XYZ file of C-alpha atoms in Angstrom:
669
model
C -5.123 27.993 -13.377
C -3.500 24.865 -11.385
C 0.253 25.187 -9.634
C 0.965 29.208 -9.870
C 3.707 29.539 -7.930
C 6.318 28.344 -6.024
C 8.172 30.160 -1.790
C 10.511 29.111 0.664
C 12.275 27.710 -3.035
C 15.646 25.788 -2.049
C 18.133 24.362 -4.203
C 21.531 22.291 -2.815
C 23.718 19.590 -4.236
C 22.395 16.222 -3.395
C 24.907 13.325 -2.018
C 27.532 15.767 -2.130
C 27.487 15.671 -5.749
C 28.005 12.633 -5.940
C 27.514 11.208 -9.680
C 24.696 8.376 -10.862
C 25.709 6.751 -13.843
C 25.187 8.283 -16.704
C 22.903 10.239 -15.617
C 25.584 12.547 -13.444
C 25.329 14.751 -10.629
C 21.773 15.309 -8.891
C 20.310 18.327 -6.820
C 17.776 18.576 -4.658
C 14.482 20.870 -4.598
C 12.245 21.869 -1.722
C 9.304 24.171 -1.982
C 5.946 24.926 -0.627
C 3.696 25.033 -4.052
C 0.718 27.224 -4.254
C -2.258 26.257 -6.631
C -5.608 28.052 -7.737
C -8.299 26.021 -9.221
C -11.657 26.281 -10.754
C -14.000 24.348 -9.206
C -16.396 24.405 -11.927
C -13.702 23.232 -14.484
C -14.847 19.855 -15.650
C -11.098 18.274 -13.949
C -12.329 19.438 -10.681
C -15.836 17.868 -10.207
C -16.410 15.802 -7.671
C -14.628 17.345 -5.598
C -16.302 17.511 -2.534
C -17.144 21.453 -1.209
C -14.193 22.629 -3.237
C -16.950 25.289 -4.728
C -17.557 26.215 -1.148
C -13.852 27.501 -0.891
C -14.173 29.417 -3.795
C -12.443 33.423 -3.684
C -13.665 35.938 -5.233
C -12.234 35.456 -8.362
C -14.005 32.011 -8.218
C -10.945 29.984 -7.861
C -9.558 27.839 -4.659
C -6.380 27.980 -3.545
C -4.479 25.797 -1.006
C -0.685 24.450 -0.684
C 1.125 22.040 -0.652
C 5.094 21.021 -0.108
C 6.835 19.398 -2.610
C 10.138 17.976 -3.147
C 11.930 17.292 -6.354
C 15.758 15.519 -7.461
C 16.815 16.270 -10.672
C 19.877 15.662 -12.936
C 21.599 19.137 -13.351
C 22.350 17.648 -16.873
C 18.895 17.074 -18.350
C 18.337 13.386 -17.067
C 16.297 10.626 -19.469
C 13.078 13.185 -19.919
C 11.162 10.824 -17.355
C 9.087 11.450 -13.814
C 8.828 8.835 -11.528
C 5.972 10.987 -9.116
C 6.294 9.380 -5.677
C 2.744 9.757 -3.625
C 4.264 10.009 0.331
C 3.006 7.419 2.663
C 1.356 9.517 5.861
C 3.520 12.482 4.884
C 6.962 10.685 4.475
C 9.415 10.545 1.689
C 10.474 7.070 2.783
C 13.435 7.080 0.476
C 13.801 6.523 -3.584
C 12.081 4.020 -4.961
C 13.394 0.544 -5.891
C 16.837 1.408 -4.509
C 18.721 -1.776 -3.517
C 20.755 -1.268 -0.271
C 18.555 1.565 0.919
C 15.966 1.760 4.048
C 12.870 3.062 4.890
C 14.008 6.017 5.747
C 12.750 8.601 8.243
C 15.138 11.473 6.390
C 14.640 14.713 4.439
C 15.620 15.324 1.172
C 18.965 16.411 1.602
C 19.921 13.093 3.340
C 17.980 10.359 1.954
C 19.821 7.059 1.103
C 19.706 6.186 -2.259
C 21.208 3.228 -2.054
C 22.233 1.551 -5.638
C 20.581 4.492 -6.961
C 18.367 2.394 -9.521
C 16.546 5.489 -10.950
C 19.294 7.978 -10.650
C 22.046 6.388 -12.476
C 18.827 6.071 -15.439
C 18.586 10.144 -15.374
C 14.837 10.030 -14.428
C 13.631 12.673 -12.159
C 12.206 11.559 -9.121
C 9.810 13.524 -7.134
C 7.400 14.318 -4.172
C 4.069 16.057 -3.496
C 2.201 16.891 -0.031
C -1.364 15.800 0.052
C -2.369 14.520 3.280
C -3.909 17.934 5.274
C -3.085 16.005 8.818
C 0.150 15.052 8.911
C 2.353 16.866 10.859
C 5.128 18.574 8.592
C 8.591 19.161 8.315
C 11.948 18.648 7.135
C 11.079 14.589 6.544
C 7.525 14.757 5.672
C 5.043 17.006 3.213
C 1.776 17.716 3.612
C -1.137 19.916 2.610
C -2.976 23.487 3.520
C -6.211 22.390 2.508
C -8.879 25.176 2.916
C -11.503 24.287 5.505
C -15.396 25.026 5.069
C -18.086 26.124 7.477
C -20.899 23.025 6.871
C -22.277 23.440 10.315
C -21.598 20.427 12.706
C -21.508 16.766 10.514
C -20.651 13.373 12.485
C -17.654 11.114 11.870
C -16.130 8.647 13.583
C -12.565 7.416 14.893
C -11.692 4.106 14.694
C -8.498 2.339 16.608
C -7.097 -1.107 18.174
C -4.645 -0.732 20.320
C -1.474 -2.934 21.176
C -1.608 -2.246 24.311
C -3.756 -1.257 27.176
C -4.159 2.806 26.960
C -6.290 5.104 29.450
C -6.809 7.344 26.220
C -6.716 8.075 22.535
C -6.647 11.622 20.266
C -9.691 12.249 18.418
C -7.746 11.565 15.098
C -6.226 8.414 13.805
C -2.939 8.740 15.616
C -0.443 5.984 17.069
C 2.851 5.274 18.651
C 3.792 5.638 15.116
C 2.148 8.731 13.663
C 0.391 12.024 15.227
C -2.312 13.324 12.700
C -4.240 16.341 13.162
C -7.355 15.602 15.866
C -11.102 16.647 15.069
C -12.633 18.334 17.796
C -15.644 17.237 19.050
C -18.583 19.979 19.150
C -18.981 19.443 23.057
C -16.870 17.203 25.515
C -21.248 16.616 26.727
C -22.674 16.274 23.866
C -24.912 13.138 24.770
C -25.288 12.067 21.564
C -21.843 11.028 20.933
C -21.308 6.912 21.227
C -18.665 4.236 21.811
C -18.805 0.288 20.816
C -16.485 -2.247 21.275
C -15.338 -5.686 19.414
C -12.930 -8.365 19.729
C -12.889 -8.917 15.573
C -12.382 -6.807 12.664
C -16.050 -8.053 11.493
C -17.105 -8.498 15.356
C -20.432 -7.134 16.498
C -20.203 -3.970 17.732
C -21.136 -3.503 21.747
C -22.362 -0.193 22.881
C -20.105 0.783 26.226
C -22.364 2.631 28.186
C -22.557 6.845 28.487
C -21.017 7.078 31.898
C -17.945 4.761 31.022
C -16.208 7.025 28.740
C -16.349 10.739 28.264
C -14.883 13.412 26.147
C -11.242 14.671 28.703
C -10.948 17.687 26.239
C -12.306 18.617 22.848
C -9.418 16.568 21.390
C -9.294 13.435 23.626
C -11.506 10.654 24.462
C -10.771 8.412 27.493
C -12.313 5.160 28.878
C -12.564 3.899 32.478
C -10.031 1.564 33.240
C -8.631 2.632 29.701
C -8.939 0.946 26.193
C -7.605 -2.544 26.428
C -5.039 -4.272 24.395
C -6.627 -5.622 21.293
C -10.103 -4.722 21.431
C -11.579 -2.683 18.306
C -13.214 1.146 19.466
C -15.355 3.639 17.239
C -16.536 6.269 18.699
C -18.989 8.372 16.619
C -19.812 12.112 17.698
C -19.691 15.070 15.939
C -17.403 17.684 14.639
C -16.903 21.224 13.156
C -13.652 20.912 11.482
C -14.075 20.325 7.828
C -10.995 20.392 5.430
C -11.622 19.881 2.072
C -9.283 16.838 1.794
C -9.713 16.117 -1.924
C -7.783 18.813 -2.934
C -4.557 16.746 -2.119
C -5.610 14.789 -5.290
C -5.276 18.347 -7.142
C -2.086 18.902 -5.788
C -0.508 15.177 -6.991
C -2.292 15.890 -10.203
C -0.950 19.519 -10.866
C 2.176 19.570 -9.266
C 3.063 16.067 -11.702
C 1.647 18.270 -14.201
C 3.558 21.538 -13.737
C 7.409 19.454 -13.739
C 6.376 18.005 -17.060
C 5.430 20.930 -18.853
C 8.168 22.817 -16.519
C 10.514 20.551 -16.825
C 10.443 18.755 -20.262
C 9.906 16.087 -19.075
C 7.631 13.623 -21.501
C 6.624 10.427 -19.538
C 5.579 10.560 -16.029
C 4.824 7.549 -14.030
C 2.693 7.582 -10.176
C 4.205 4.766 -8.037
C 2.461 4.496 -4.776
C 2.899 2.076 -1.658
C 0.067 0.578 0.670
C -1.804 4.254 1.426
C -0.981 5.869 -1.404
C -1.349 2.757 -3.403
C -4.433 3.250 -2.428
C -4.840 6.844 -3.083
C -3.931 6.173 -6.739
C -6.717 3.650 -7.020
C -8.713 6.609 -6.080
C -7.510 9.133 -8.380
C -7.784 6.877 -11.396
C -11.325 5.840 -10.395
C -12.240 9.828 -10.152
C -10.539 10.251 -13.062
C -8.182 12.880 -11.991
C -5.056 11.933 -14.898
C -6.322 14.812 -16.647
C -5.917 18.199 -15.806
C -7.935 21.237 -16.294
C -5.747 22.186 -19.547
C -6.844 18.629 -20.933
C -3.699 17.359 -20.821
C -2.949 14.036 -19.934
C -0.640 13.499 -16.539
C 1.138 9.783 -15.660
C 1.478 7.691 -18.232
C 1.795 4.748 -16.001
C 0.616 4.131 -12.354
C 2.102 1.524 -10.098
C 0.096 0.605 -7.324
C 1.742 -1.818 -4.577
C -0.281 -3.567 -1.439
C -3.211 -1.583 -2.078
C -5.574 -4.398 -2.154
C -8.813 -3.596 -3.619
C -9.098 -0.565 -1.664
C -9.310 2.941 -2.245
C -9.539 5.546 0.410
C -10.516 8.629 3.033
C -9.417 10.904 0.999
C -12.331 12.645 -0.889
C -15.099 13.064 1.603
C -16.224 15.171 4.518
C -14.305 14.819 7.690
C -11.921 12.480 6.258
C -8.909 10.781 7.390
C -6.526 9.921 5.066
C -4.744 7.654 7.344
C -7.640 5.282 8.211
C -7.002 2.116 7.369
C -10.165 0.270 8.359
C -12.165 -0.580 5.540
C -15.360 -0.035 7.697
C -16.231 3.239 5.427
C -15.366 4.933 2.031
C -12.220 2.788 2.165
C -13.836 -0.290 0.854
C -16.365 0.967 -1.605
C -16.358 -0.755 -4.535
C -15.590 -0.789 -7.261
C -12.653 -3.141 -6.745
C -11.834 -4.677 -10.354
C -9.085 -3.103 -12.495
C -12.012 -2.336 -15.024
C -13.726 -0.267 -12.657
C -11.697 1.512 -11.696
C -10.445 2.316 -15.070
C -13.836 3.050 -16.276
C -13.709 6.762 -15.402
C -10.438 7.485 -16.743
C -11.708 6.324 -20.104
C -15.034 8.108 -20.089
C -13.332 10.577 -18.982
C -10.524 10.534 -22.048
C -13.626 9.908 -24.277
C -15.633 13.056 -23.851
C -12.462 15.302 -22.908
C -10.367 14.817 -26.154
C -7.150 14.363 -23.709
C -4.535 14.742 -25.396
C -0.755 13.869 -24.070
C 0.995 16.639 -22.734
C 4.251 15.208 -23.923
C 6.026 14.681 -27.333
C 5.848 11.096 -29.246
C 9.464 10.207 -28.653
C 10.940 10.655 -24.728
C 13.901 8.844 -25.043
C 12.541 8.021 -21.407
C 14.043 5.113 -18.873
C 17.646 4.821 -20.946
C 18.366 1.238 -21.083
C 14.359 0.290 -20.625
C 13.751 1.981 -23.551
C 16.661 2.929 -25.873
C 16.040 4.671 -29.048
C 12.794 2.969 -30.057
C 9.932 5.223 -31.109
C 7.750 5.917 -28.278
C 3.937 5.972 -28.286
C 2.245 9.082 -27.280
C 0.485 8.075 -23.946
C -3.203 7.276 -23.466
C -5.138 9.460 -21.460
C -5.618 6.566 -19.712
C -2.915 5.135 -18.016
C -1.149 1.757 -18.244
C -1.921 0.228 -14.980
C 0.486 -2.032 -12.815
C -1.460 -3.465 -9.298
C 0.938 -5.523 -7.397
C -0.188 -6.859 -3.594
C 1.758 -9.339 -0.985
C 0.127 -12.701 0.153
C -1.531 -10.294 3.314
C -3.713 -8.793 0.813
C -5.641 -11.747 0.139
C -5.982 -12.964 3.247
C -7.187 -9.833 4.930
C -9.972 -10.399 2.839
C -10.193 -7.925 -0.005
C -6.727 -8.771 -2.296
C -8.571 -10.862 -5.016
C -11.115 -8.610 -5.669
C -8.975 -6.721 -8.164
C -9.432 -9.517 -10.697
C -12.968 -11.916 -9.158
C -16.297 -10.892 -9.635
C -17.162 -9.010 -6.040
C -20.764 -11.423 -5.893
C -19.896 -14.732 -7.474
C -15.978 -14.765 -6.689
C -15.638 -15.840 -11.089
C -12.443 -15.214 -12.231
C -12.644 -11.919 -14.232
C -11.086 -11.145 -17.884
C -8.155 -9.654 -17.940
C -7.680 -5.901 -18.696
C -6.041 -4.713 -21.384
C -4.909 -1.746 -20.306
C -3.675 -3.807 -16.642
C -1.641 -5.950 -14.971
C -1.743 -7.293 -11.528
C 0.408 -9.741 -10.013
C 0.143 -11.893 -6.345
C 3.998 -11.510 -5.012
C 3.749 -15.191 -3.607
C 4.471 -15.773 -0.073
C 4.571 -12.246 0.551
C 3.213 -10.149 3.508
C 2.445 -6.275 3.547
C 5.840 -5.338 5.467
C 8.068 -7.358 3.347
C 11.910 -6.629 4.981
C 10.953 -4.668 7.423
C 12.866 -5.698 10.843
C 10.035 -3.946 12.865
C 8.530 -7.112 11.774
C 10.280 -8.980 14.774
C 8.612 -6.741 17.585
C 5.156 -7.359 16.407
C 2.903 -9.334 18.399
C 2.525 -12.254 15.884
C 2.430 -16.106 17.076
C 4.361 -17.680 14.272
C 7.924 -16.295 13.222
C 7.890 -13.764 10.584
C 10.404 -13.670 7.464
C 12.495 -10.919 5.779
C 11.735 -11.738 2.120
C 12.778 -8.403 0.412
C 10.336 -8.378 -3.176
C 12.014 -5.382 -4.383
C 13.733 -7.231 -7.099
C 10.762 -8.368 -8.591
C 9.125 -4.634 -8.259
C 12.382 -3.046 -9.720
C 11.976 -5.764 -12.638
C 8.300 -4.995 -13.165
C 8.785 -0.941 -13.265
C 11.001 -1.673 -16.330
C 8.513 -3.722 -18.052
C 5.553 -1.027 -16.946
C 8.508 1.797 -18.701
C 8.602 -0.395 -22.148
C 5.146 -0.828 -22.108
C 4.169 2.975 -21.985
C 7.355 3.876 -23.991
C 7.674 1.751 -26.546
C 4.510 -0.481 -26.465
C 5.656 -3.610 -25.108
C 3.493 -5.542 -23.519
C 4.645 -6.912 -20.247
C 4.503 -10.367 -18.604
C 0.923 -11.533 -18.162
C -0.654 -11.228 -15.000
C -0.169 -13.852 -12.398
C -2.755 -14.120 -9.493
C -4.855 -16.906 -8.155
C -7.512 -18.389 -10.609
C -10.222 -20.922 -10.315
C -9.370 -22.184 -14.046
C -6.296 -22.949 -13.341
C -6.671 -24.805 -10.030
C -4.194 -21.933 -8.271
C -7.601 -20.055 -6.290
C -8.621 -21.658 -3.319
C -10.399 -20.218 0.217
C -8.953 -19.431 3.496
C -11.285 -22.240 5.319
C -9.639 -24.746 2.851
C -5.958 -23.585 3.614
C -6.108 -23.769 7.263
C -8.006 -27.161 7.085
C -4.494 -28.409 4.525
C -2.603 -26.874 7.501
C -4.452 -27.712 10.393
C -4.595 -31.441 9.218
C -0.501 -31.602 8.372
C 1.310 -29.240 10.672
C 1.084 -31.918 13.472
C 2.465 -34.915 11.282
C 5.170 -32.299 9.802
C 6.758 -30.531 12.693
C 7.442 -34.099 14.257
C 9.812 -34.258 11.114
C 10.488 -30.913 9.942
C 14.324 -30.277 9.966
C 14.080 -26.257 10.662
C 12.209 -25.706 14.612
C 9.637 -22.628 15.034
C 11.715 -21.196 17.222
C 15.426 -19.101 17.241
C 16.353 -21.849 19.664
C 14.417 -25.193 20.358
C 14.258 -24.308 24.101
C 12.577 -20.716 23.649
C 9.592 -23.440 22.805
C 7.445 -25.338 24.978
C 6.757 -27.759 22.721
C 9.927 -28.285 20.765
C 8.457 -30.626 18.501
C 6.978 -27.194 16.243
C 3.706 -26.811 15.017
C 2.140 -23.007 14.361
C -0.441 -20.936 15.688
C -3.869 -20.687 13.118
C -5.940 -17.878 13.609
C -9.834 -18.834 14.428
C -11.580 -18.852 11.280
C -14.903 -16.717 12.284
C -12.238 -13.716 13.306
C -10.923 -13.859 9.604
C -11.007 -10.253 8.150
C -13.953 -9.539 5.947
C -15.042 -7.601 2.856
C -18.963 -6.092 3.262
C -21.024 -4.789 1.457
C -22.443 -0.956 3.166
C -24.505 0.994 2.479
C -23.044 5.305 3.927
C -26.306 6.538 3.009
C -27.677 8.981 0.993
C -25.056 11.225 0.921
C -22.057 8.796 0.419
C -21.990 9.431 -3.364
C -21.454 13.377 -2.720
C -19.177 12.916 -0.208
C -20.858 12.614 3.413
C -21.456 9.777 5.088
C -24.028 7.716 7.535
C -22.257 6.440 10.721
C -22.487 3.855 11.363
C -23.040 2.266 8.115
C -25.335 -0.896 7.724
C -23.418 -3.912 7.040
C -24.467 -6.309 4.262
C -23.420 -9.949 2.895
C -19.801 -10.480 2.948
C -17.672 -10.201 -0.525
C -15.728 -13.720 -1.728
C -12.491 -13.619 0.037
C -10.535 -15.882 -2.223
C -6.459 -16.613 -2.059
C -4.187 -18.701 -3.248
C -3.889 -22.495 -3.178
C -0.688 -24.385 -1.518
C 1.068 -27.012 -2.388
C 2.231 -29.894 -0.181
C 4.576 -28.121 1.497
C 2.715 -25.078 2.514
C 3.608 -22.539 0.021
C 1.308 -20.902 -2.585
C 1.216 -22.506 -6.161
C -0.053 -19.078 -7.770
C 2.140 -15.761 -8.443
C 5.415 -14.432 -9.345
C 8.090 -16.147 -6.645
C 11.373 -15.226 -5.980
C 14.212 -17.946 -5.575
C 13.605 -17.839 -1.851
C 10.077 -18.850 -2.558
C 10.298 -21.302 -5.739
C 12.808 -23.508 -4.266
C 11.776 -23.277 -0.645
C 13.388 -24.686 2.487
C 10.062 -22.947 4.370
C 6.878 -22.409 4.064
C 5.837 -18.573 3.451
C 2.151 -17.056 3.905
C 0.697 -14.652 3.892
C -1.168 -14.775 7.113
C 0.244 -15.034 11.071
C -2.184 -14.331 14.167
C -2.140 -12.223 16.715
C 0.059 -13.450 19.336
C -3.099 -15.478 22.000
C -4.601 -13.524 25.011
C -6.167 -15.102 27.330
C -10.322 -15.230 26.846
C -9.809 -13.061 23.190
C -10.471 -14.684 19.829
C -7.793 -15.153 17.493
C -7.840 -12.951 14.811
C -4.865 -12.268 12.044
C -2.516 -9.602 13.276
C -2.085 -6.893 10.631
C 0.211 -6.633 7.471
C 2.276 -9.998 8.892
C 3.215 -13.466 7.167
C 4.472 -16.228 8.760
C 7.650 -18.801 8.161
C 6.854 -22.179 8.697
C 8.489 -25.511 8.474
C 7.546 -26.939 5.106
C 4.180 -29.517 5.847
C 6.336 -32.376 3.895
C 9.722 -34.012 5.237
C 11.859 -31.714 3.385
C 14.535 -33.460 2.537
C 16.705 -30.794 1.475
C 19.646 -31.226 -1.032
C 22.992 -30.609 -0.693
C 24.036 -26.924 -0.731
C 25.867 -27.098 -3.928
C 22.596 -28.981 -5.807
C 19.970 -26.021 -4.003
C 22.189 -23.341 -5.514
C 21.995 -24.927 -8.490
C 18.223 -24.763 -8.099
C 18.182 -21.940 -7.027
C 20.249 -19.860 -10.137
C 17.909 -22.269 -12.137
C 14.757 -20.557 -10.839
C 16.635 -16.950 -11.015
C 17.479 -17.360 -14.860
C 13.430 -18.027 -15.648
C 12.468 -15.248 -13.794
C 14.814 -13.044 -15.856
C 13.629 -14.668 -19.140
C 9.741 -14.196 -18.117
C 10.765 -10.641 -17.152
C 10.108 -10.675 -13.400
C 13.764 -10.297 -12.471
C 16.907 -8.109 -14.285
C 19.837 -9.317 -14.430
C 21.823 -6.927 -12.143
C 19.565 -8.907 -9.276
C 20.247 -12.468 -10.060
C 23.451 -12.501 -7.405
C 21.188 -10.878 -4.370
C 17.910 -12.998 -4.822
C 20.058 -15.973 -5.040
C 22.486 -14.608 -1.846
C 18.838 -14.589 -0.274
C 18.183 -18.051 -0.518
C 21.251 -19.224 0.276
C 20.884 -17.333 3.478
C 18.057 -19.494 4.334
C 19.075 -22.323 3.525
C 22.209 -22.091 6.017
C 19.948 -21.382 8.518
C 17.689 -24.166 7.954
C 20.624 -26.547 8.299
C 21.393 -25.441 12.013
C 18.949 -27.029 14.582
C 16.994 -25.340 16.510
C 16.970 -21.891 14.560
C 14.431 -20.832 12.123
C 15.066 -20.333 8.937
C 14.029 -16.456 9.227
C 16.407 -16.082 12.194
C 13.690 -14.283 14.109
C 11.969 -15.085 17.401
C 9.279 -17.488 17.538
C 5.932 -18.357 19.830
C 4.750 -21.364 21.745
C 3.378 -23.619 19.466
C -0.039 -24.500 18.907
C 0.677 -27.767 16.922
């Protein structure tokens, strides 16, 4: 058994009945899905503690919120299954002109309706047990198990001083269910503090901190901004977190079976991309009946990480890497080894027909291949994932740092000069030391989705992977790149046509410059030992840390721009240097680490000598044409990418303005 029923189902017209392309009108479906799974089934093995919550009938039961947008007239026979990030629907993937949204299904802004106009069914299913559920978010009612008190740790790094912190991964942006302590006077609980992501933890004396109540911890004088804290304590709350993996699998499988959908693609961003890496690594792409679920998987900005998605006392929202999140394997062959083994042993078959017709213009009338039990995999990362120390582990040896051979079922793409947040305007208010940029990689993602569909449905090979490689000279180390900036920035700043500030009078050093991070404060991925129970889902805290893994990034050219990866025209024909790194704004007495997720927009390291606008536009259009030819851009997105580049060019031509038009900081020179 799997998805066994829906309750509280509602169906309404989407977007007031607007018609999308040739697909026509859509309807929005909201429901709560009920699941019943057999802990002994091969497809469910390895879900930690699942057997402990089986009922009298031998089945484990749980519920999850389900949202579906489906064409009333049947559509193209394809499903895009979106893994929600921290419970949020967020929007309809690949839609141009639509922001990230905190909206329910009925009021989502579909932008240009990229997927809808092509007839795709789009679905979301809750999988995270600890999110606040509501109209704009979906979650999971996971069963809980009584295994006695166990150890976990809470990691947090506030941006402002705060007197206390909840016993969860909650932040100013998200509130999650707390793990209550077994006792506010527990003498064995301990708190540590460190000043950098990989810094040595310093114990905080027990008499300086306390549990205010069962779900709150406080520190004398408060928790200080930009300090990393780890609280290790015991709790008795133990949800079966891994049921979220089964909810995604079985909801997608049910939609395929009941909706006559012949091809399904999974899409996840950041945390949700890490979830998909975990999903693949655990071999969850085959359901209890032996049917294949996803023919293609697209994980964006997940780096080489997985997450706390299937172990005791797991916090799925946690981004800090000091635990299950950063365990190997990292590379594509390692991720796909379990589904390959599962396919070989189970004889899994496709749940779809041989000719799907999915994707309209993408697949056309070509004969489609039956999806393999091993999905085709796309991994895209920004430059930030490389700079935080794990992105390159997807395609390099984790010990030597050498290039790995390409996997025949996967493609990996660095999106050159980008950061984790892309065009998110919230970046302007984050404490980065350097100006940020609003570079939108959406056009690349749209083109790559088309390529993934053509690979799965038509057998057409997608563009080859584009990542930093030692063999072609496009790989480097963070130290070497920062040295290049450090030795060049002073001379370049005096001749740059663009100041690193919205207004030159805002900077105390009008010559420009840039803040660089401290080398010994950079993020690191390490070997770690979580104890003998880690393989079966019980971690030991704190872990024992070992050697650092190689951290490989893209080499940069004389201007400071990366030489590897896929670049939209604004980066390929640059008037500024786009980086995947940005230090935190300097704080007296503290080291200068990178601020999470942010890139920088800096003056070119050489005298730019900008061409005339018409010549610049010609170069930009040539770059866009090259991307269309190589299938990294679709024709309908050419004009938007040209406009982005020209907008940045026009800003760069105004003295005292940043190309990104965002506030800068006092440069270090």
